GROMACS .gro file of C-alpha atoms in nm:
model
  330
    1UNK     CA    1  -3.209  -2.384  -3.967
    2UNK     CA    2  -3.439  -2.504  -4.243
    3UNK     CA    3  -3.208  -2.481  -4.545
    4UNK     CA    4  -3.451  -2.255  -4.731
    5UNK     CA    5  -3.547  -1.917  -4.585
    6UNK     CA    6  -3.707  -1.793  -4.268
    7UNK     CA    7  -3.772  -1.485  -4.057
    8UNK     CA    8  -3.665  -1.471  -3.694
    9UNK     CA    9  -3.878  -1.234  -3.488
   10UNK     CA   10  -3.980  -1.162  -3.133
   11UNK     CA   11  -3.723  -0.896  -3.050
   12UNK     CA   12  -3.851  -0.586  -2.876
   13UNK     CA   13  -3.663  -0.363  -3.120
   14UNK     CA   14  -3.549  -0.338  -3.481
   15UNK     CA   15  -3.186  -0.455  -3.486
   16UNK     CA   16  -2.910  -0.257  -3.656
   17UNK     CA   17  -2.626  -0.505  -3.603
   18UNK     CA   18  -2.684  -0.881  -3.627
   19UNK     CA   19  -2.404  -1.129  -3.549
   20UNK     CA   20  -2.489  -1.486  -3.655
   21UNK     CA   21  -2.314  -1.819  -3.598
   22UNK     CA   22  -2.399  -2.179  -3.678
   23UNK     CA   23  -2.351  -2.371  -3.354
   24UNK     CA   24  -2.310  -2.735  -3.455
   25UNK     CA   25  -2.206  -2.772  -3.819
   26UNK     CA   26  -1.939  -3.039  -3.854
   27UNK     CA   27  -1.784  -2.847  -4.144
   28UNK     CA   28  -1.730  -2.531  -3.938
   29UNK     CA   29  -1.895  -2.200  -4.016
   30UNK     CA   30  -1.797  -1.834  -4.008
   31UNK     CA   31  -1.930  -1.569  -3.776
   32UNK     CA   32  -2.144  -1.337  -3.994
   33UNK     CA   33  -2.177  -0.963  -3.927
   34UNK     CA   34  -2.445  -0.759  -4.105
   35UNK     CA   35  -2.570  -0.412  -4.019
   36UNK     CA   36  -2.831  -0.168  -4.144
   37UNK     CA   37  -2.571   0.096  -4.239
   38UNK     CA   38  -2.399  -0.130  -4.493
   39UNK     CA   39  -2.728  -0.304  -4.571
   40UNK     CA   40  -2.879  -0.652  -4.576
   41UNK     CA   41  -2.684  -0.916  -4.777
   42UNK     CA   42  -2.358  -0.724  -4.709
   43UNK     CA   43  -2.163  -0.974  -4.498
   44UNK     CA   44  -1.834  -0.949  -4.314
   45UNK     CA   45  -1.691  -1.277  -4.186
   46UNK     CA   46  -1.476  -1.374  -3.891
   47UNK     CA   47  -1.224  -1.529  -3.849
   48UNK     CA   48  -1.165  -1.450  -4.216
   49UNK     CA   49  -0.995  -1.127  -4.313
   50UNK     CA   50  -1.193  -1.107  -4.640
   51UNK     CA   51  -1.339  -0.787  -4.776
   52UNK     CA   52  -1.713  -0.728  -4.754
   53UNK     CA   53  -1.913  -0.919  -5.012
   54UNK     CA   54  -2.274  -0.947  -5.119
   55UNK     CA   55  -2.428  -1.281  -5.025
   56UNK     CA   56  -2.793  -1.282  -5.129
   57UNK     CA   57  -2.862  -1.595  -4.920
   58UNK     CA   58  -2.710  -1.469  -4.593
   59UNK     CA   59  -2.907  -1.216  -4.390
   60UNK     CA   60  -3.159  -1.098  -4.647
   61UNK     CA   61  -3.360  -0.834  -4.457
   62UNK     CA   62  -3.393  -0.645  -4.132
   63UNK     CA   63  -3.747  -0.646  -3.989
   64UNK     CA   64  -3.920  -0.437  -3.718
   65UNK     CA   65  -3.860  -0.712  -3.461
   66UNK     CA   66  -3.584  -0.929  -3.608
   67UNK     CA   67  -3.432  -1.035  -3.938
   68UNK     CA   68  -3.469  -1.275  -4.232
   69UNK     CA   69  -3.214  -1.525  -4.362
   70UNK     CA   70  -3.175  -1.718  -4.686
   71UNK     CA   71  -3.046  -2.065  -4.762
   72UNK     CA   72  -2.673  -2.023  -4.700
   73UNK     CA   73  -2.560  -2.293  -4.457
   74UNK     CA   74  -2.370  -2.056  -4.233
   75UNK     CA   75  -2.693  -1.870  -4.148
   76UNK     CA   76  -2.961  -2.136  -4.205
   77UNK     CA   77  -2.820  -2.487  -4.251
   78UNK     CA   78  -3.100  -2.742  -4.249
   79UNK     CA   79  -3.159  -2.901  -3.906
   80UNK     CA   80  -2.862  -2.720  -3.748
   81UNK     CA   81  -2.877  -2.495  -3.444
   82UNK     CA   82  -2.784  -2.130  -3.489
   83UNK     CA   83  -2.759  -1.823  -3.269
   84UNK     CA   84  -2.804  -1.453  -3.340
   85UNK     CA   85  -2.696  -1.161  -3.122
   86UNK     CA   86  -2.855  -0.825  -3.202
   87UNK     CA   87  -2.790  -0.461  -3.113
   88UNK     CA   88  -2.992  -0.146  -3.179
   89UNK     CA   89  -2.809   0.163  -3.305
   90UNK     CA   90  -2.989   0.460  -3.462
   91UNK     CA   91  -3.147   0.289  -3.760
   92UNK     CA   92  -3.049   0.258  -4.124
   93UNK     CA   93  -3.058   0.633  -4.182
   94UNK     CA   94  -2.716   0.768  -4.086
   95UNK     CA   95  -2.611   1.117  -3.988
   96UNK     CA   96  -2.297   1.293  -4.104
   97UNK     CA   97  -2.040   1.342  -3.829
   98UNK     CA   98  -1.771   1.609  -3.867
   99UNK     CA   99  -1.598   1.571  -3.530
  100UNK     CA  100  -1.292   1.413  -3.692
  101UNK     CA  101  -1.065   1.509  -3.981
  102UNK     CA  102  -1.315   1.374  -4.231
  103UNK     CA  103  -1.692   1.335  -4.247
  104UNK     CA  104  -1.808   0.994  -4.126
  105UNK     CA  105  -2.152   0.836  -4.147
  106UNK     CA  106  -2.286   0.736  -3.806
  107UNK     CA  107  -2.587   0.543  -3.676
  108UNK     CA  108  -2.589   0.597  -3.301
  109UNK     CA  109  -2.794   0.500  -2.996
  110UNK     CA  110  -2.650   0.711  -2.714
  111UNK     CA  111  -2.893   0.564  -2.460
  112UNK     CA  112  -2.760   0.213  -2.527
  113UNK     CA  113  -2.400   0.327  -2.577
  114UNK     CA  114  -2.361   0.189  -2.930
  115UNK     CA  115  -2.272   0.338  -3.267
  116UNK     CA  116  -2.199   0.209  -3.616
  117UNK     CA  117  -1.948   0.423  -3.807
  118UNK     CA  118  -1.840   0.407  -4.170
  119UNK     CA  119  -1.539   0.595  -4.304
  120UNK     CA  120  -1.278   0.591  -4.580
  121UNK     CA  121  -0.912   0.541  -4.496
  122UNK     CA  122  -0.653   0.809  -4.565
  123UNK     CA  123  -0.330   0.614  -4.515
  124UNK     CA  124  -0.206   0.873  -4.263
  125UNK     CA  125  -0.286   0.961  -3.902
  126UNK     CA  126  -0.644   1.087  -3.876
  127UNK     CA  127  -0.932   1.128  -3.630
  128UNK     CA  128  -1.264   0.948  -3.687
  129UNK     CA  129  -1.586   1.083  -3.536
  130UNK     CA  130  -1.790   0.811  -3.361
  131UNK     CA  131  -2.099   0.997  -3.239
  132UNK     CA  132  -2.132   0.829  -2.898
  133UNK     CA  133  -2.101   1.145  -2.692
  134UNK     CA  134  -1.886   0.941  -2.450
  135UNK     CA  135  -1.547   0.773  -2.464
  136UNK     CA  136  -1.579   0.432  -2.632
  137UNK     CA  137  -1.481   0.142  -2.408
  138UNK     CA  138  -1.446  -0.094  -2.704
  139UNK     CA  139  -1.410  -0.039  -3.080
  140UNK     CA  140  -1.410  -0.318  -3.339
  141UNK     CA  141  -1.304  -0.203  -3.686
  142UNK     CA  142  -1.310  -0.400  -4.013
  143UNK     CA  143  -1.203  -0.305  -4.366
  144UNK     CA  144  -1.485  -0.341  -4.619
  145UNK     CA  145  -1.331  -0.289  -4.963
  146UNK     CA  146  -1.005  -0.479  -4.897
  147UNK     CA  147  -0.883  -0.766  -4.684
  148UNK     CA  148  -0.780  -0.687  -4.329
  149UNK     CA  149  -0.797  -0.813  -3.972
  150UNK     CA  150  -1.070  -0.728  -3.722
  151UNK     CA  151  -0.887  -0.464  -3.515
  152UNK     CA  152  -1.003  -0.415  -3.155
  153UNK     CA  153  -0.927  -0.123  -2.924
  154UNK     CA  154  -1.044  -0.153  -2.564
  155UNK     CA  155  -1.012   0.097  -2.283
  156UNK     CA  156  -0.756  -0.113  -2.095
  157UNK     CA  157  -0.514  -0.077  -2.386
  158UNK     CA  158  -0.453   0.257  -2.215
  159UNK     CA  159  -0.179   0.382  -2.445
  160UNK     CA  160  -0.352   0.244  -2.758
  161UNK     CA  161  -0.014   0.091  -2.838
  162UNK     CA  162  -0.111  -0.270  -2.898
  163UNK     CA  163  -0.273  -0.438  -3.194
  164UNK     CA  164  -0.551  -0.672  -3.083
  165UNK     CA  165  -0.782  -0.866  -3.313
  166UNK     CA  166  -1.119  -1.037  -3.289
  167UNK     CA  167  -1.012  -1.298  -3.548
  168UNK     CA  168  -0.685  -1.380  -3.371
  169UNK     CA  169  -0.597  -1.543  -3.037
  170UNK     CA  170  -0.296  -1.323  -2.955
  171UNK     CA  171  -0.264  -1.108  -2.646
  172UNK     CA  172  -0.150  -0.749  -2.625
  173UNK     CA  173   0.217  -0.838  -2.665
  174UNK     CA  174   0.163  -1.017  -2.997
  175UNK     CA  175   0.144  -0.696  -3.201
  176UNK     CA  176   0.294  -0.364  -3.100
  177UNK     CA  177   0.350  -0.025  -3.254
  178UNK     CA  178   0.144   0.280  -3.328
  179UNK     CA  179   0.033   0.193  -3.679
  180UNK     CA  180  -0.315   0.084  -3.567
  181UNK     CA  181  -0.436   0.359  -3.331
  182UNK     CA  182  -0.144   0.606  -3.343
  183UNK     CA  183  -0.077   0.540  -2.971
  184UNK     CA  184  -0.372   0.772  -2.898
  185UNK     CA  185  -0.668   0.668  -2.680
  186UNK     CA  186  -1.014   0.770  -2.804
  187UNK     CA  187  -1.206   1.071  -2.673
  188UNK     CA  188  -1.575   1.140  -2.630
  189UNK     CA  189  -1.590   1.255  -2.992
  190UNK     CA  190  -1.323   1.071  -3.196
  191UNK     CA  191  -1.095   0.771  -3.217
  192UNK     CA  192  -0.760   0.797  -3.395
  193UNK     CA  193  -0.626   0.563  -3.664
  194UNK     CA  194  -0.283   0.551  -3.820
  195UNK     CA  195  -0.141   0.377  -4.129
  196UNK     CA  196  -0.212   0.007  -4.082
  197UNK     CA  197  -0.438  -0.160  -4.337
  198UNK     CA  198  -0.653  -0.301  -4.053
  199UNK     CA  199  -0.770   0.050  -3.961
  200UNK     CA  200  -0.671   0.311  -4.221
  201UNK     CA  201  -0.535   0.213  -4.563
  202UNK     CA  202  -0.567   0.488  -4.822
  203UNK     CA  203  -0.894   0.472  -5.015
  204UNK     CA  204  -1.023   0.162  -4.832
  205UNK     CA  205  -1.370   0.177  -4.677
  206UNK     CA  206  -1.423   0.067  -4.316
  207UNK     CA  207  -1.693  -0.001  -4.061
  208UNK     CA  208  -1.642   0.046  -3.687
  209UNK     CA  209  -1.867  -0.082  -3.408
  210UNK     CA  210  -1.825   0.131  -3.094
  211UNK     CA  211  -1.957   0.064  -2.743
  212UNK     CA  212  -1.943   0.253  -2.415
  213UNK     CA  213  -2.062   0.109  -2.085
  214UNK     CA  214  -2.409   0.209  -1.964
  215UNK     CA  215  -2.466   0.146  -1.588
  216UNK     CA  216  -2.728  -0.122  -1.534
  217UNK     CA  217  -2.727  -0.222  -1.902
  218UNK     CA  218  -2.372  -0.295  -2.018
  219UNK     CA  219  -2.022  -0.319  -1.875
  220UNK     CA  220  -1.685  -0.342  -2.044
  221UNK     CA  221  -1.432  -0.428  -1.779
  222UNK     CA  222  -1.128  -0.621  -1.664
  223UNK     CA  223  -1.058  -0.888  -1.402
  224UNK     CA  224  -0.770  -1.102  -1.276
  225UNK     CA  225  -0.797  -1.480  -1.276
  226UNK     CA  226  -0.726  -1.688  -0.966
  227UNK     CA  227  -0.667  -2.032  -1.118
  228UNK     CA  228  -0.921  -2.186  -0.881
  229UNK     CA  229  -1.238  -2.381  -0.952
  230UNK     CA  230  -1.406  -2.139  -0.711
  231UNK     CA  231  -1.309  -1.879  -0.963
  232UNK     CA  232  -1.299  -1.503  -0.989
  233UNK     CA  233  -1.625  -1.319  -0.921
  234UNK     CA  234  -1.686  -1.016  -1.143
  235UNK     CA  235  -1.940  -0.753  -1.037
  236UNK     CA  236  -2.114  -0.584  -1.331
  237UNK     CA  237  -2.424  -0.441  -1.163
  238UNK     CA  238  -2.682  -0.654  -1.345
  239UNK     CA  239  -2.774  -1.012  -1.434
  240UNK     CA  240  -2.588  -1.084  -1.759
  241UNK     CA  241  -2.747  -1.207  -2.079
  242UNK     CA  242  -2.427  -1.219  -2.288
  243UNK     CA  243  -2.057  -1.203  -2.205
  244UNK     CA  244  -1.749  -1.190  -2.430
  245UNK     CA  245  -1.412  -1.276  -2.266
  246UNK     CA  246  -1.049  -1.244  -2.381
  247UNK     CA  247  -0.715  -1.290  -2.209
  248UNK     CA  248  -0.481  -0.998  -2.280
  249UNK     CA  249  -0.150  -1.085  -2.109
  250UNK     CA  250  -0.100  -1.399  -2.323
  251UNK     CA  251  -0.263  -1.582  -2.610
  252UNK     CA  252  -0.601  -1.752  -2.588
  253UNK     CA  253  -0.938  -1.774  -2.759
  254UNK     CA  254  -1.211  -1.518  -2.737
  255UNK     CA  255  -1.516  -1.678  -2.564
  256UNK     CA  256  -1.887  -1.597  -2.584
  257UNK     CA  257  -2.153  -1.734  -2.346
  258UNK     CA  258  -2.517  -1.627  -2.328
  259UNK     CA  259  -2.846  -1.695  -2.154
  260UNK     CA  260  -3.030  -1.840  -2.456
  261UNK     CA  261  -2.792  -2.125  -2.527
  262UNK     CA  262  -2.754  -2.176  -2.150
  263UNK     CA  263  -3.081  -2.071  -1.984
  264UNK     CA  264  -2.967  -2.216  -1.650
  265UNK     CA  265  -2.638  -2.215  -1.462
  266UNK     CA  266  -2.377  -2.315  -1.536
  267UNK     CA  267  -2.307  -2.155  -1.873
  268UNK     CA  268  -2.099  -2.416  -2.053
  269UNK     CA  269  -2.162  -2.360  -2.425
  270UNK     CA  270  -1.881  -2.154  -2.578
  271UNK     CA  271  -1.836  -2.000  -2.920
  272UNK     CA  272  -1.513  -1.841  -3.037
  273UNK     CA  273  -1.508  -1.534  -3.268
  274UNK     CA  274  -1.153  -1.623  -3.375
  275UNK     CA  275  -1.255  -1.974  -3.489
  276UNK     CA  276  -1.478  -2.146  -3.745
  277UNK     CA  277  -1.537  -2.415  -3.486
  278UNK     CA  278  -1.870  -2.545  -3.367
  279UNK     CA  279  -1.997  -2.470  -3.019
  280UNK     CA  280  -1.810  -2.655  -2.745
  281UNK     CA  281  -1.941  -2.770  -2.409
  282UNK     CA  282  -1.702  -2.684  -2.126
  283UNK     CA  283  -1.842  -2.813  -1.794
  284UNK     CA  284  -1.782  -2.598  -1.487
  285UNK     CA  285  -1.731  -2.276  -1.683
  286UNK     CA  286  -1.924  -1.971  -1.555
  287UNK     CA  287  -2.237  -1.882  -1.356
  288UNK     CA  288  -2.456  -1.581  -1.430
  289UNK     CA  289  -2.555  -1.416  -1.100
  290UNK     CA  290  -2.799  -1.139  -1.009
  291UNK     CA  291  -2.524  -0.875  -1.022
  292UNK     CA  292  -2.238  -1.029  -1.217
  293UNK     CA  293  -2.075  -1.355  -1.311
  294UNK     CA  294  -1.846  -1.608  -1.144
  295UNK     CA  295  -1.591  -1.830  -1.315
  296UNK     CA  296  -1.609  -2.199  -1.224
  297UNK     CA  297  -1.303  -2.322  -1.408
  298UNK     CA  298  -0.928  -2.341  -1.364
  299UNK     CA  299  -0.884  -2.301  -1.739
  300UNK     CA  300  -0.615  -2.048  -1.825
  301UNK     CA  301  -0.818  -1.908  -2.116
  302UNK     CA  302  -1.059  -1.735  -1.874
  303UNK     CA  303  -0.929  -1.790  -1.518
  304UNK     CA  304  -0.555  -1.853  -1.510
  305UNK     CA  305  -0.384  -1.756  -1.186
  306UNK     CA  306  -0.277  -1.393  -1.219
  307UNK     CA  307  -0.403  -1.374  -1.576
  308UNK     CA  308  -0.550  -1.048  -1.704
  309UNK     CA  309  -0.882  -1.059  -1.890
  310UNK     CA  310  -1.119  -0.812  -2.050
  311UNK     CA  311  -1.490  -0.870  -2.094
  312UNK     CA  312  -1.795  -0.708  -2.252
  313UNK     CA  313  -2.127  -0.791  -2.085
  314UNK     CA  314  -2.489  -0.698  -2.156
  315UNK     CA  315  -2.783  -0.727  -1.917
  316UNK     CA  316  -3.077  -0.964  -1.906
  317UNK     CA  317  -3.211  -0.762  -1.614
  318UNK     CA  318  -3.075  -0.431  -1.486
  319UNK     CA  319  -2.907  -0.414  -1.147
  320UNK     CA  320  -3.212  -0.264  -0.979
  321UNK     CA  321  -3.579  -0.269  -1.067
  322UNK     CA  322  -3.807   0.036  -1.097
  323UNK     CA  323  -3.912  -0.043  -0.739
  324UNK     CA  324  -3.552  -0.023  -0.608
  325UNK     CA  325  -3.530  -0.395  -0.545
  326UNK     CA  326  -3.242  -0.618  -0.649
  327UNK     CA  327  -3.296  -0.857  -0.938
  328UNK     CA  328  -3.305  -1.228  -0.865
  329UNK     CA  329  -3.038  -1.479  -0.958
  330UNK     CA  330  -3.113  -1.759  -1.204
   0.00000   0.00000   0.00000
């Protein structure tokens, strides 16, 4: 960060969702979510439950190969290290989707398995069109015009019974009942929301980020920990660039590791979406391999014996090259 303003470029695409985090501020900083559908300067914060607000010194613009930031410390604190994770949807121009019980606005990239959806809550059970053309493996929903938690639905919540939140460390058993997702798993066209303010309060506006796994590019999956320093190996079919972990059978932080903060094995630098905290360095954590990742810790948050974990991973290199050869390890 430079404490003033700057443009970060060099991506090979124009991003539609940018997730920013200050890595080493002693005062603690929020995770900042901005997307092209809601527009630059429109920030949603985790772990806060605050409504969307306009911050003219957060992310100030989307560019053809990156984004610009202003002087706000959480996105550009002078001399601090920051990280940005970026996804491409379908651009700022949305299309109307009528697959559900109401018209939603959708920016979708079917090839990458990602869509951004905006809708208005009804306060009663209703279907929301997501535009992916495939069943979402993970949905993260946040209220925009009112406070509310960051509700998460993943495909291993097979009955859609449990409440699960990006800004909370609880497992599946922490929140139960059908008021979030109406106990109804999503389909290739819609996801269902019920009456809870985290997903469908009457008159409240929402944004939903939806992903489905794309072989060789992304994988949303589940594994069981073994409690051993020679930890669980998870095959994803590519060399990972970014992995999000969460234990589901008990409480524990969400974890993010990536190949830019840790360009070599082991990946030890963790950030937590449910925490303001600075980046931590956890030795013996995880290795990125040519076709997956391997835990190197006995820590119960990601590798407790018999523990159940979900993950979302994106590729640095696909599982096979155009010449049908296997990618190399790091």
